[in-house]
Structures are given as C-alpha cells and as structure tokens.
PDB file of C-alpha atoms in Angstrom:
ATOM      1  CA  MET U 103     -23.553-253.657  92.088  1.00 54.00           C
ATOM      2  CA  GLY U 104     -20.140-252.058  92.532  1.00 59.00           C
ATOM      3  CA  LEU U 105     -18.791-250.645  95.724  1.00 60.00           C
ATOM      4  CA  PHE U 106     -19.438-246.985  94.790  1.00 60.00           C
ATOM      5  CA  ASP U 107     -22.594-247.404  92.660  1.00 60.00           C
ATOM      6  CA  ARG U 108     -24.821-245.965  95.351  1.00 61.00           C
ATOM      7  CA  PHE U 109     -22.855-242.694  95.271  1.00 62.00           C
ATOM      8  CA  ARG U 110     -23.438-242.051  91.579  1.00 61.00           C
ATOM      9  CA  ARG U 111     -25.278-238.856  90.799  1.00 62.00           C
ATOM     10  CA  LYS U 112     -26.148-239.726  87.223  1.00 60.00           C
ATOM     11  CA  PRO U 113     -28.757-242.334  86.376  1.00 56.00           C
ATOM     12  CA  ARG U 114     -27.610-245.554  84.837  1.00 58.00           C
ATOM     13  CA  PRO U 115     -27.274-245.623  81.039  1.00 59.00           C
ATOM     14  CA  GLY U 116     -30.525-246.508  79.292  1.00 54.00           C
ATOM     15  CA  VAL U 117     -32.699-245.186  82.117  1.00 54.00           C
ATOM     16  CA  LEU U 118     -34.792-242.163  81.151  1.00 58.00           C
ATOM     17  CA  ARG U 119     -34.768-239.224  83.554  1.00 61.00           C
ATOM     18  CA  THR U 120     -38.242-238.058  84.453  1.00 66.00           C
ATOM     19  CA  ALA U 121     -39.462-234.550  85.190  1.00 68.00           C
ATOM     20  CA  SER U 122     -38.556-233.054  88.544  1.00 74.00           C
ATOM     21  CA  ASN U 123     -39.635-230.114  90.673  1.00 80.00           C
ATOM     22  CA  GLN U 124     -36.455-228.354  89.525  1.00 86.00           C
ATOM     23  CA  ASP U 125     -37.647-228.613  85.908  1.00 88.00           C
ATOM     24  CA  THR U 126     -41.031-227.114  86.750  1.00 91.00           C
ATOM     25  CA  SER U 127     -39.460-224.414  88.906  1.00 92.00           C
ATOM     26  CA  HIS U 128     -37.075-223.449  86.081  1.00 94.00           C
ATOM     27  CA  LEU U 129     -39.983-223.162  83.631  1.00 96.00           C
ATOM     28  CA  GLU U 130     -42.024-221.025  86.038  1.00 95.00           C
ATOM     29  CA  HIS U 131     -39.154-218.622  86.743  1.00 97.00           C
ATOM     30  CA  TRP U 132     -38.174-218.450  83.085  1.00 97.00           C
ATOM     31  CA  ALA U 133     -41.729-217.648  81.972  1.00 97.00           C
ATOM     32  CA  ALA U 134     -42.185-215.039  84.711  1.00 96.00           C
ATOM     33  CA  SER U 135     -39.074-213.154  83.620  1.00 97.00           C
ATOM     34  CA  ARG U 136     -39.994-212.911  79.922  1.00 96.00           C
ATOM     35  CA  GLN U 137     -42.804-211.465  77.815  1.00 96.00           C
ATOM     36  CA  GLY U 138     -45.096-213.174  75.328  1.00 96.00           C
ATOM     37  CA  VAL U 139     -44.206-216.727  76.336  1.00 97.00           C
ATOM     38  CA  GLU U 140     -45.829-219.641  74.496  1.00 97.00           C
ATOM     39  CA  ALA U 141     -45.484-223.352  75.249  1.00 98.00           C
ATOM     40  CA  TYR U 142     -44.814-226.139  72.731  1.00 98.00           C
ATOM     41  CA  VAL U 143     -45.252-229.750  73.873  1.00 97.00           C
ATOM     42  CA  GLU U 144     -42.840-232.309  72.425  1.00 95.00           C
ATOM     43  CA  PRO U 145     -43.869-235.977  72.585  1.00 93.00           C
ATOM     44  CA  LYS U 146     -42.000-238.665  74.462  1.00 90.00           C
ATOM     45  CA  THR U 147     -39.328-240.419  72.396  1.00 87.00           C
ATOM     46  CA  THR U 148     -37.073-243.395  72.961  1.00 86.00           C
ATOM     47  CA  VAL U 149     -34.402-240.983  74.198  1.00 83.00           C
ATOM     48  CA  THR U 150     -36.342-238.413  76.269  1.00 84.00           C
ATOM     49  CA  GLU U 151     -39.556-238.147  78.195  1.00 88.00           C
ATOM     50  CA  THR U 152     -42.235-235.608  77.245  1.00 93.00           C
ATOM     51  CA  THR U 153     -40.775-232.100  77.138  1.00 94.00           C
ATOM     52  CA  VAL U 154     -42.119-228.589  76.835  1.00 96.00           C
ATOM     53  CA  VAL U 155     -40.367-225.740  75.036  1.00 97.00           C
ATOM     54  CA  LEU U 156     -41.143-222.219  76.187  1.00 98.00           C
ATOM     55  CA  VAL U 157     -40.591-219.514  73.568  1.00 98.00           C
ATOM     56  CA  ALA U 158     -40.540-215.813  74.448  1.00 98.00           C
ATOM     57  CA  HIS U 159     -41.611-212.929  72.193  1.00 97.00           C
ATOM     58  CA  ASP U 160     -38.031-212.404  70.957  1.00 96.00           C
ATOM     59  CA  GLY U 161     -37.452-216.093  70.146  1.00 97.00           C
ATOM     60  CA  GLU U 162     -35.416-216.938  73.247  1.00 97.00           C
ATOM     61  CA  TRP U 163     -36.351-220.427  74.375  1.00 97.00           C
ATOM     62  CA  THR U 164     -35.835-223.109  76.992  1.00 97.00           C
ATOM     63  CA  ARG U 165     -36.716-226.804  77.150  1.00 95.00           C
ATOM     64  CA  ARG U 166     -37.417-229.016  80.156  1.00 94.00           C
ATOM     65  CA  ARG U 167     -39.018-232.366  80.875  1.00 92.00           C
ATOM     66  CA  VAL U 168     -42.615-232.568  82.072  1.00 94.00           C
ATOM     67  CA  ALA U 169     -44.515-235.506  83.505  1.00 91.00           C
ATOM     68  CA  SER U 170     -46.953-235.809  80.581  1.00 92.00           C
ATOM     69  CA  PRO U 171     -48.693-233.815  77.850  1.00 94.00           C
ATOM     70  CA  ASP U 172     -51.563-233.256  80.301  1.00 95.00           C
ATOM     71  CA  ALA U 173     -49.109-231.888  82.877  1.00 94.00           C
ATOM     72  CA  ALA U 174     -47.763-229.488  80.232  1.00 95.00           C
ATOM     73  CA  ARG U 175     -51.284-228.281  79.412  1.00 96.00           C
ATOM     74  CA  SER U 176     -52.040-227.839  83.110  1.00 95.00           C
ATOM     75  CA  PHE U 177     -48.791-225.883  83.567  1.00 95.00           C
ATOM     76  CA  ALA U 178     -49.595-223.573  80.637  1.00 96.00           C
ATOM     77  CA  ARG U 179     -53.177-223.068  81.814  1.00 96.00           C
ATOM     78  CA  LYS U 180     -51.906-222.206  85.335  1.00 94.00           C
ATOM     79  CA  LEU U 181     -49.591-219.531  83.890  1.00 95.00           C
ATOM     80  CA  GLY U 182     -52.151-218.316  81.340  1.00 96.00           C
ATOM     81  CA  MET U 183     -50.040-219.008  78.262  1.00 97.00           C
ATOM     82  CA  PRO U 184     -51.033-220.557  74.941  1.00 97.00           C
ATOM     83  CA  ILE U 185     -49.852-224.113  74.358  1.00 97.00           C
ATOM     84  CA  TYR U 186     -49.323-225.932  71.072  1.00 97.00           C
ATOM     85  CA  ASP U 187     -48.364-229.422  69.962  1.00 97.00           C
ATOM     86  CA  ALA U 188     -44.923-229.041  68.365  1.00 95.00           C
ATOM     87  CA  GLY U 189     -45.472-232.188  66.306  1.00 93.00           C
ATOM     88  CA  ILE U 190     -48.498-230.607  64.619  1.00 95.00           C
ATOM     89  CA  VAL U 191     -47.765-226.879  64.369  1.00 96.00           C
ATOM     90  CA  GLY U 192     -43.957-226.934  64.470  1.00 95.00           C
ATOM     91  CA  TYR U 193     -41.875-224.211  66.103  1.00 95.00           C
ATOM     92  CA  PRO U 194     -42.230-220.464  65.550  1.00 96.00           C
ATOM     93  CA  LYS U 195     -39.884-218.760  63.087  1.00 96.00           C
ATOM     94  CA  ARG U 196     -38.720-216.358  65.797  1.00 97.00           C
ATOM     95  CA  MET U 197     -37.249-219.312  67.695  1.00 96.00           C
ATOM     96  CA  ARG U 198     -35.209-220.438  64.681  1.00 95.00           C
ATOM     97  CA  ASP U 199     -34.143-216.831  64.026  1.00 96.00           C
ATOM     98  CA  TYR U 200     -33.015-216.418  67.649  1.00 96.00           C
ATOM     99  CA  THR U 201     -30.936-219.600  67.468  1.00 94.00           C
ATOM    100  CA  ALA U 202     -29.381-218.484  64.170  1.00 95.00           C
ATOM    101  CA  ARG U 203     -28.488-215.068  65.673  1.00 93.00           C
ATOM    102  CA  LYS U 204     -26.871-216.695  68.706  1.00 92.00           C
ATOM    103  CA  LYS U 205     -24.933-219.110  66.526  1.00 93.00           C
ATOM    104  CA  ALA U 206     -23.700-216.288  64.268  1.00 93.00           C
ATOM    105  CA  ALA U 207     -22.597-214.315  67.327  1.00 90.00           C
ATOM    106  CA  GLY U 208     -20.686-217.344  68.614  1.00 86.00           C
ATOM    107  CA  ASP U 209     -22.872-217.740  71.696  1.00 80.00           C
ATOM    108  CA  LEU U 210     -23.852-221.319  70.857  1.00 70.00           C
TER     109      LEU U 210
END
C-alpha cells in the first residue's frame, strides 16, 4: 500500500463499483421529472454490475447501477412503472432514435 492510497477517490482497477444511494436517488429524480418512463434491466457482466436503463416517452434515457435484478423490479414497482428484461425484449426504438438525433445534432 502506497503512502497516498487511502486518499484515492476511485476504486482500484479490476474492482467493480456497486450501486449506491446516489444511483437510486438519480433514477428516482429522473423518473419523476419525465413522462412515460419504462425500466429495462441489464444483467451483470464482467465489467459492470446489474444496471437499469430508464427510458422516457420521447426516447431520452439514463442508466445506473442497481443492487440486483430484484432490486430493479422493486424500484420499478415502487414508482409504478413497467419493467422489462433488456436481454429478452431489447430496447425500444424511440431510445435508438433519440440517441441518433442527439448524435446528429452534435450533442453526443
């Protein structure tokens, strides 16, 4: 352990970051400020923990880590939004269209 290792803000390489209260808070605020929000659960991979993507009616989206697929379902149930498994149903076309519009406008 180096002299300044304890002051690092970033986790060590190879260590997955888990979901935090900030992630959940962001998702709650994001969903509350948009209409027609749906949730899409993404499975854990070797690079990231389980994540949930929220997609609004216009295709705008956000992604954050969640503790587990069950936590994502509980979150969606609490907010009264539909939830889907992204690995099974895929992502909605409006999400891809939104990303394409932002990229064409130079916002991405």
